[in-house]
Coordinates of C-alpha atoms and ligand atoms in Angstrom, one line a residue:
X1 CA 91.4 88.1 85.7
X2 CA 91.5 84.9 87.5
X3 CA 88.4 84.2 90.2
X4 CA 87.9 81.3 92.7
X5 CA 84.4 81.2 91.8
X6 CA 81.8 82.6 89.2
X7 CA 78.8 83.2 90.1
X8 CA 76.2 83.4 87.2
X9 CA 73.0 85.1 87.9
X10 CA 71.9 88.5 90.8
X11 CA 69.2 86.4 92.5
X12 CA 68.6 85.6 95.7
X13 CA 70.9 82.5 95.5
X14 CA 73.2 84.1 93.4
X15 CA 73.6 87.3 96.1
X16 CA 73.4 84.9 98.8
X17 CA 76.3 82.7 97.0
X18 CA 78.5 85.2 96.7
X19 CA 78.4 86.8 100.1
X20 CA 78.9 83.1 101.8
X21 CA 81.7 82.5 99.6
X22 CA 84.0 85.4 100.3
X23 CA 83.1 85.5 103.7
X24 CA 84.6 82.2 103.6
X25 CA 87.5 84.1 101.7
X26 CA 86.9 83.0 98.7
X27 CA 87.4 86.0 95.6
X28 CA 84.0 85.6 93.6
X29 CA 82.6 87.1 90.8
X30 CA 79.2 87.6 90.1
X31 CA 77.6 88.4 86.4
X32 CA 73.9 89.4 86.1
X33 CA 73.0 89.9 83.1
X34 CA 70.2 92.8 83.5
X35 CA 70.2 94.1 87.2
X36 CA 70.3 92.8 91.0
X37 CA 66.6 91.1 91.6
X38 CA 65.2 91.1 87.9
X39 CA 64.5 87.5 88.2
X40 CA 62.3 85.6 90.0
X41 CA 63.8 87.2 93.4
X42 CA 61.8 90.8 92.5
X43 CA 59.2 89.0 91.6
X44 CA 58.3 86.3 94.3
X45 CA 56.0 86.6 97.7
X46 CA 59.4 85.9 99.5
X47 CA 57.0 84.0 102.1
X48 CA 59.1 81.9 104.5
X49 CA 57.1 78.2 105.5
X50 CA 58.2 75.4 107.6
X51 CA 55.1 73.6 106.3
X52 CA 55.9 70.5 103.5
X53 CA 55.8 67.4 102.9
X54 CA 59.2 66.2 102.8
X55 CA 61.8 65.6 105.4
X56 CA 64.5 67.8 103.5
X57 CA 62.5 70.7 102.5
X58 CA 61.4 70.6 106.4
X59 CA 64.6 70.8 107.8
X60 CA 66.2 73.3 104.8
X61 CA 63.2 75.8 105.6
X62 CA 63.8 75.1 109.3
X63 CA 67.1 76.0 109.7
X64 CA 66.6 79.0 107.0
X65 CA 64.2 80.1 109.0
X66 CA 67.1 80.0 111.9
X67 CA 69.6 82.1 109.5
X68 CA 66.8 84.3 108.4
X69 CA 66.0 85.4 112.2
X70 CA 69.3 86.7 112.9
X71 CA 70.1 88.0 109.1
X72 CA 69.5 91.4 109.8
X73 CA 72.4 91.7 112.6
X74 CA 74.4 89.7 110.0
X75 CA 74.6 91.6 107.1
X76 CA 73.8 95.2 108.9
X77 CA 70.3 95.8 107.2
X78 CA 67.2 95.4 107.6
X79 CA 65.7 92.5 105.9
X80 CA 62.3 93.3 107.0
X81 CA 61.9 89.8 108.0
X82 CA 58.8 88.8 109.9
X83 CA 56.9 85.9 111.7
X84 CA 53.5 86.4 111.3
X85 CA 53.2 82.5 110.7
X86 CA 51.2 80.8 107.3
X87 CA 48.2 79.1 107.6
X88 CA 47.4 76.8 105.3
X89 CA 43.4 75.9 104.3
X90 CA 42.2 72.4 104.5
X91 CA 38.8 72.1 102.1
X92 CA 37.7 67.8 103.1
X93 CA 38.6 65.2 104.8
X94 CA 41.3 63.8 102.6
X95 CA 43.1 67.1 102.7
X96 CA 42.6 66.7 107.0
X97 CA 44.2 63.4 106.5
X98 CA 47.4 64.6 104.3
X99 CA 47.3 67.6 106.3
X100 CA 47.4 65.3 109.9
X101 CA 50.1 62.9 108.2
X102 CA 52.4 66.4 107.5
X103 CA 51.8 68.4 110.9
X104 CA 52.5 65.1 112.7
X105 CA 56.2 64.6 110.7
X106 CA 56.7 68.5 110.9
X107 CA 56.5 68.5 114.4
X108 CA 58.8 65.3 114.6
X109 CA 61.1 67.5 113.3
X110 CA 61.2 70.3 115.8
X111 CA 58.6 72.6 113.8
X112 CA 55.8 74.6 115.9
X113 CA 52.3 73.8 113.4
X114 CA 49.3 73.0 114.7
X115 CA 45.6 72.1 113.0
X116 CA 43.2 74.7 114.1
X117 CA 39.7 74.8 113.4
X118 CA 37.4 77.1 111.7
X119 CA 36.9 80.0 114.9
X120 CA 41.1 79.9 115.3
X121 CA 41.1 80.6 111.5
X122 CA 39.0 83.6 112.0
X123 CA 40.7 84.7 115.2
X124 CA 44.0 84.7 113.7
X125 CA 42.9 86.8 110.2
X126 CA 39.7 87.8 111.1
X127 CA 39.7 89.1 107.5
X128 CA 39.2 85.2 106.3
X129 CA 36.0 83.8 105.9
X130 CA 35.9 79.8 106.4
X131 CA 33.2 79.4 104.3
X132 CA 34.0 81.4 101.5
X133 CA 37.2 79.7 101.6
X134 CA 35.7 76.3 101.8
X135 CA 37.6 75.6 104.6
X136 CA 36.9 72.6 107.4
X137 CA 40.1 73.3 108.8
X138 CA 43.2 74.6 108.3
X139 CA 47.0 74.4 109.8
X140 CA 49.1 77.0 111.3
X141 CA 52.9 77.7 111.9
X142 CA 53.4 80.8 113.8
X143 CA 57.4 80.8 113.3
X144 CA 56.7 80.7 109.3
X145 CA 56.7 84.4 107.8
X146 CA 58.2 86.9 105.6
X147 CA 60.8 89.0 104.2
X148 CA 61.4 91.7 101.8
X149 CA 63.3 90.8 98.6
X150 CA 64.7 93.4 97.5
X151 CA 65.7 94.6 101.1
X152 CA 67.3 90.7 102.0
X153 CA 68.9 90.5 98.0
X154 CA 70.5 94.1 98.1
X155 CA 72.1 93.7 101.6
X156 CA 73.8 90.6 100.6
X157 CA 75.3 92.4 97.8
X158 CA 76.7 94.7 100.2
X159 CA 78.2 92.6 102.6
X160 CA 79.4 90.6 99.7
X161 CA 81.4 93.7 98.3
X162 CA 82.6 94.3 101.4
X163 CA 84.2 90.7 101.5
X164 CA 85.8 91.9 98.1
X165 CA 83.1 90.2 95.8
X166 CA 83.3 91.4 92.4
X167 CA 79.5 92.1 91.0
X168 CA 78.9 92.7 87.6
X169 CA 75.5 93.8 86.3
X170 CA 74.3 93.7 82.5
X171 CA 76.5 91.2 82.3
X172 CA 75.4 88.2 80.1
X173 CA 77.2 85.2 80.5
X174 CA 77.9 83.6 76.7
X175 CA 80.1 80.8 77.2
X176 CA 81.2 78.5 79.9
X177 CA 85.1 77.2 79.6
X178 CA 85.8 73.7 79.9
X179 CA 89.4 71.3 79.7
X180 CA 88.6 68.2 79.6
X181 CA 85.9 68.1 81.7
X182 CA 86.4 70.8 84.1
X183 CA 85.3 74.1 84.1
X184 CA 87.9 76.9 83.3
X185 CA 86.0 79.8 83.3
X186 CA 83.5 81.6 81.3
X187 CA 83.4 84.5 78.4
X188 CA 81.5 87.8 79.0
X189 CA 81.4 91.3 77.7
X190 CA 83.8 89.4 75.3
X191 CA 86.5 88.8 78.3
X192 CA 87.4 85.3 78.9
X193 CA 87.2 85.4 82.7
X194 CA 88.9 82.6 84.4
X195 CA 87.6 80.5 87.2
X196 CA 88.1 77.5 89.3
X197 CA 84.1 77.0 90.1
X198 CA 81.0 78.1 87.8
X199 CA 77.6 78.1 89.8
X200 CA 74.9 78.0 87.9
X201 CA 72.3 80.1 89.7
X202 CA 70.3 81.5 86.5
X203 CA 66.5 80.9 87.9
X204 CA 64.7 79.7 85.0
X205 CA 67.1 80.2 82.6
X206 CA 69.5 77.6 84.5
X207 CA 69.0 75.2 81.8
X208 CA 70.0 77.8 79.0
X209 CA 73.5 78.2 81.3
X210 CA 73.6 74.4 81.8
X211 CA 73.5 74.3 78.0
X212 CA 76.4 76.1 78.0
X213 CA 78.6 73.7 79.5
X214 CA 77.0 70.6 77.7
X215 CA 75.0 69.9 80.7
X216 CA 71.5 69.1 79.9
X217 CA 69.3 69.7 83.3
X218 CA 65.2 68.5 83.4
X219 CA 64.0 72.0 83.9
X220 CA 60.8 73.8 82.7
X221 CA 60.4 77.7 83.2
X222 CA 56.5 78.2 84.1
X223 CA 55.4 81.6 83.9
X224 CA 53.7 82.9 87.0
X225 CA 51.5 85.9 87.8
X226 CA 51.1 88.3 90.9
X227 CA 49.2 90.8 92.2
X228 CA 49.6 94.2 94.6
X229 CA 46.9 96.0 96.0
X230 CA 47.1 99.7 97.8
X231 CA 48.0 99.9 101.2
X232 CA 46.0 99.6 104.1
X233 CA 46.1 99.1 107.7
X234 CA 47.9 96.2 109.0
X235 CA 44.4 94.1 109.0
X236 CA 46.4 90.4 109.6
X237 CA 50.0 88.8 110.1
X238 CA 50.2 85.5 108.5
X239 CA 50.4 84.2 104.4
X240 CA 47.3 82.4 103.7
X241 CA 47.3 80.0 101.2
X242 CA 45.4 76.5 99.7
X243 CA 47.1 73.8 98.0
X244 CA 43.7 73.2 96.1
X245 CA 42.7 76.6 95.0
X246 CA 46.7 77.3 94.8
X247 CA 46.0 80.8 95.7
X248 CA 48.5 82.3 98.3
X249 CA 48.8 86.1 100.1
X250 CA 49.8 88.0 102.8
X251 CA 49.7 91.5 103.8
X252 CA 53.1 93.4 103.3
X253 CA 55.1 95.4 105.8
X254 CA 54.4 98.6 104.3
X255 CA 50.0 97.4 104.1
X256 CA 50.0 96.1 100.6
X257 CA 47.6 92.8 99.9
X258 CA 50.3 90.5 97.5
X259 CA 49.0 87.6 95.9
X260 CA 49.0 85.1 93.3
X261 CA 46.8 81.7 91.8
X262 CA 47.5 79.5 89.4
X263 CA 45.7 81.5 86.3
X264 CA 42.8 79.7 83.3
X265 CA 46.0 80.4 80.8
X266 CA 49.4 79.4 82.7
X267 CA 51.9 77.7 80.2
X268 CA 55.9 76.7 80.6
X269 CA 57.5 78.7 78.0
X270 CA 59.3 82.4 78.4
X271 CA 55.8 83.8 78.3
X272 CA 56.3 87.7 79.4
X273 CA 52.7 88.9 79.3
X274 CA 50.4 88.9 81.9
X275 CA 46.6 87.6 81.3
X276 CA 43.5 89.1 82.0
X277 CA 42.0 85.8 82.4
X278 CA 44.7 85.6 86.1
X279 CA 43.3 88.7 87.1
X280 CA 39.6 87.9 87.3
X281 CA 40.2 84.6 88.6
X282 CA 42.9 85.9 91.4
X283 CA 39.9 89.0 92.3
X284 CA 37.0 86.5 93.0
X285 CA 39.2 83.7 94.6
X286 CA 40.8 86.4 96.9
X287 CA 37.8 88.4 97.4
X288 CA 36.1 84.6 98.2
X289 CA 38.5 84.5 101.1
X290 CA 38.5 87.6 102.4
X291 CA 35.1 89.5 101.4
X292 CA 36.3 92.9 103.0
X293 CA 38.9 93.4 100.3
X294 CA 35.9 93.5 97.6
X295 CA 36.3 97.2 97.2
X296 CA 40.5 97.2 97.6
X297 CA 42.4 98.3 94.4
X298 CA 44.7 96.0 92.5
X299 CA 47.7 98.4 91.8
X300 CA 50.3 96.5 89.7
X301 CA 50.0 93.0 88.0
X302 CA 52.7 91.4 86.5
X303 CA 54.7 88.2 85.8
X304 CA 57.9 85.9 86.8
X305 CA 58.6 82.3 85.7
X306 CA 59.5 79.7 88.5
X307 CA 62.1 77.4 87.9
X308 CA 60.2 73.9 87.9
X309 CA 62.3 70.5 88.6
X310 CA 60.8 67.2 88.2
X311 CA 59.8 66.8 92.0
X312 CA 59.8 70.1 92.8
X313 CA 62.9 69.9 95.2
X314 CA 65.8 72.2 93.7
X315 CA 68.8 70.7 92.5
X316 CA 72.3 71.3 93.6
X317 CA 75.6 70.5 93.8
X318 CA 78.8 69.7 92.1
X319 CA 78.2 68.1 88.5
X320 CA 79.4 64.9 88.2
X321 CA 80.3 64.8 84.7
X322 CA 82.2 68.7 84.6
X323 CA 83.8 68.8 87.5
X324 CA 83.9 72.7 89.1
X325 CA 80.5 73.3 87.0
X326 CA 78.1 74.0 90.7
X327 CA 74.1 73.5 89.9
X328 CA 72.0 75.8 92.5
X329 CA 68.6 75.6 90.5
X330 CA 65.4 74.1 89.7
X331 CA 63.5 75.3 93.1
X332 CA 60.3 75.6 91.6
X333 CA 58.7 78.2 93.3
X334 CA 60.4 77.8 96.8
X335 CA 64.1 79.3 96.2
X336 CA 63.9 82.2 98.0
X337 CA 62.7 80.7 101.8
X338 CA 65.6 77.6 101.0
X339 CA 68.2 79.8 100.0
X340 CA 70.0 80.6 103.3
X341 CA 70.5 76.8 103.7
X342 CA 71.2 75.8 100.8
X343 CA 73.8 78.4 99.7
X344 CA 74.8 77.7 102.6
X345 CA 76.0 74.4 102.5
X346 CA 77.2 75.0 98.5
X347 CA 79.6 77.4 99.8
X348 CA 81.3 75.1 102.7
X349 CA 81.1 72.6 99.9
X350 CA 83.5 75.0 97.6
X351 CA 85.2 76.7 100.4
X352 CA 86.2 73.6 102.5
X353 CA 85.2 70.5 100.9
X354 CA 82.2 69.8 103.2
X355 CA 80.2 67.6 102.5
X356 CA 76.2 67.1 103.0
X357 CA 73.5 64.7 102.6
X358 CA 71.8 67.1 100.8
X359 CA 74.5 67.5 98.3
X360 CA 73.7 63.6 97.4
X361 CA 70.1 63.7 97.9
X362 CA 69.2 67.2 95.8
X363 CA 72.3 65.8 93.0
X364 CA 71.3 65.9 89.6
X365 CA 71.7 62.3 89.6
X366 CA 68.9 61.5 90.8
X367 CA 66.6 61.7 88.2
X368 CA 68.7 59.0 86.3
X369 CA 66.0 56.4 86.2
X370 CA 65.4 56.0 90.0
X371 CA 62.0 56.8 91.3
X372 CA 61.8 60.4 92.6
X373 CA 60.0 61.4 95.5
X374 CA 58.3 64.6 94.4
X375 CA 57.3 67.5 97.0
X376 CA 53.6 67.8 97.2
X377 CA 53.2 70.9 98.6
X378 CA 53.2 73.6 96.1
X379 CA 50.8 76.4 95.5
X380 CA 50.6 79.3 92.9
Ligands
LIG401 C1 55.2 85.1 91.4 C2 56.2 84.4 92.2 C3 56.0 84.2 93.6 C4 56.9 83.5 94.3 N1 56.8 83.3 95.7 C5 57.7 82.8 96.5 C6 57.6 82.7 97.9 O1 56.6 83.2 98.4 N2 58.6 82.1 98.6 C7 59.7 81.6 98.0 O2 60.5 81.0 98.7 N3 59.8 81.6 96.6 C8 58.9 82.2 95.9 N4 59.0 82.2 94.5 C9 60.2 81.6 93.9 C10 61.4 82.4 94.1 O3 61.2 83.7 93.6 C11 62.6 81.8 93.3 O4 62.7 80.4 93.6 C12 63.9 82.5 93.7 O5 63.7 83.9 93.7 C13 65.0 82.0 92.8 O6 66.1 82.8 93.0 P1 67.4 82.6 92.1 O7 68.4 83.6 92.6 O8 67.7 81.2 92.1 O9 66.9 83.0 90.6 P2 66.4 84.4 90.0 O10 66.0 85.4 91.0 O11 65.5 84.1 88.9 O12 67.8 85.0 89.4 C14 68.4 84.4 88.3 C15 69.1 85.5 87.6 O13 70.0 84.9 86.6 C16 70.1 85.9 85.5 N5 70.7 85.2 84.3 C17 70.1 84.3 83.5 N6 70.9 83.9 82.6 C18 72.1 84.6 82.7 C19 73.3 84.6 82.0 N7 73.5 83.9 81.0 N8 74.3 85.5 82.5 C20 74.1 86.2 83.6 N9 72.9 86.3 84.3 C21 71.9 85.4 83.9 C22 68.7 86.4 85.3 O14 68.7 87.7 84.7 C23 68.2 86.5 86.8 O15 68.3 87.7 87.4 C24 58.1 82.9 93.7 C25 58.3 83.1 92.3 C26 57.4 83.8 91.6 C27 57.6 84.0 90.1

């Protein structure tokens, strides 16, 4: 069988890959090698924020943000996307500064944040307690927000099977093809499958794939934990979360607290086990910030690995050394809010030969001994 494109992994990029791509008319395959979502993408907050520190991630959240609005009417589901904004604490007066410096070049570029003080933080989660939080301040994007998944994953796969997308779950992907230095296709369930394009959109095991086709990438899998709570009432709208403490949550559509924090015993590695050590220090950090919730139940705990990249911007792009090898990787804890953007622009890339600053800026080649600009403005 002969494909345009093949699209290795069932994440949100993945999904999202392969519906843009055969919109575009382009036949696709896609190989996931357990099921749709099993990666980070079932395992993430799936918050959507405008708020960071640099100019790219700004305007790739922003315009996300633009396709994520109107995604529902797109694909004919409900994403269960949602602006109920993020606010973001701000513990002293060097975190005011950073946090001035960022809401004034956020709003340069067309984003709705504002600093509000310690009674605005209350009146928009009246759950929060400022003090507990060890909050002076905090900002506040009302257009950031939310969306399920599952729900947003799933309904790209159907629209891209519509389009005539081939997807292939438990599915491993062994071998990539090369000739001389281009791609040819790749080997699974012991087929040799033959493509023009490989994109490499394997989450945290992107370098494992890279590997494959003699590409080494920087990449470290870091194993991250999360909470869920029972459901209550809807008690606020927006994801709260601290750069410092690195704790982040928001309240679910369907009234389930969902949460994580950087635990006492997070380490890079393929580390499947959750700690006991995250869950007490996720309980009295989020309990710390919202004392009502002392007496809510934790349901479920469990764990998913981000994809880390040297400065924490994802990395994409055609490779320069194996030409039709696509990298759409390394988004270290942000992939899910970026991907409508940047699959986005991968696909008109393939499809028409489009080009992008990004596609120069996010290359792999920049971490080939130029100085990096990392993105500061991570949590969990
Ligand atoms: C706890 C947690 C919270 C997060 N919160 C947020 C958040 O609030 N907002 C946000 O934007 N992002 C968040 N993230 C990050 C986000 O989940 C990821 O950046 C995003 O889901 C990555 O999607 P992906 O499609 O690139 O990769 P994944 O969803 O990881 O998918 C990669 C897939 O590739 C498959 N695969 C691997 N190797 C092969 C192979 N050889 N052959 C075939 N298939 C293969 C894997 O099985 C996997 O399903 C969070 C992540 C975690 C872990």
């Amino acid at each position: 069988m002969k494909y345009d494109v093949v699209i290795i992994g069932g994440g949100i990029n993945g999904c999202s890959l392969a519906y843009q791509l055969s919109k575009r008319g382009l036949k696709a395959a896609l190989f996931e090698r357990d099921y749709i979502c099993s990666g980070a993408t079932g395992r993430c907050g799936a918050g959507i924020r405008q708020q960071w520190s640099t100019e790219e991630n700004i305007i790739l959240a922003r315009e996300s943000v633009k396709i994520f609005k109107n995604l529902s009417k797109e694909l004919g589901e409900d994403i269960g996307f949602r602006q109920g904004g993020y606010l973001i604490a701000v513990h002293d007066k060097k975190e005011l500064k950073d946090a001035e410096e960022r809401v004034a070049l956020q709003k340069s570029l067309g984003v709705d944040v504002r600093i509000i003080d310690k009674d605005e933080i209350r009146s928009i989660a009246p759950i929060l307690d400022p003090d507990g939080m060890r909050a002076i301040a905090a900002t506040f994007c009302p257009t950031d927000g939310h969306a399920d998944p599952f729900k947003t994953t799933f309904a790209y796969v159907k629209s891209a099977r519509k389009h005539g997308t081939d997807i292939f779950t438990h599915s491993e992907v062994k071998k990539i093809v090369k000739e001389r230095s281009r791609v040819k296709g790749v080997i699974v369930n012991d087929k040799n499958i033959k493509a023009d394009y490989v994109i490499n959109a394997a989450g945290a095991w992107s370098k494992k794939v890279a590997k494959l086709a003699g590409i080494e990438i920087p990449n470290t899998p870091l194993r991250k934990e999360a909470i869920v709570t029972e459901r209550l009432k809807r008690i606020f709208d927006c994801m709260v979360i601290s750069f410092k403490d690195g704790i982040y949550f928001s309240q679910q559509n369907e009234g389930q607290i969902l949460g994580g924090i950087p635990g006492p015993d997070e380490r890079t590695g393929y580390f499947f086990q959750p700690t006991f050590s995250f869950l007490q220090h996720m309980a009295r950090t989020l309990t710390r910030y919202a004392p009502v919730l002392k007496h809510i139940k934790i349901l479920r705990h469990w764990t998913g690995f981000y994809d880390v990249s040297p400065d924490a911007r994802p990395i994409i792009g055609e490779d320069p050394n194996v030409k039709g090898f696509i990298h759409c990787h390394g988004f270290s804890g942000h992939g899910f809010m970026l991907s409508p953007m940047v699959t986005k622009i991968l696909s008109e890339y393939i499809a028409d030969g489009k080009d992008s600053e990004y596609l120069h800026s996010l290359s792999i080649e920049r971490f080939k001994g130029k100085k990096i600009k990392k993105e500061i403005s991570v949590v969990g």
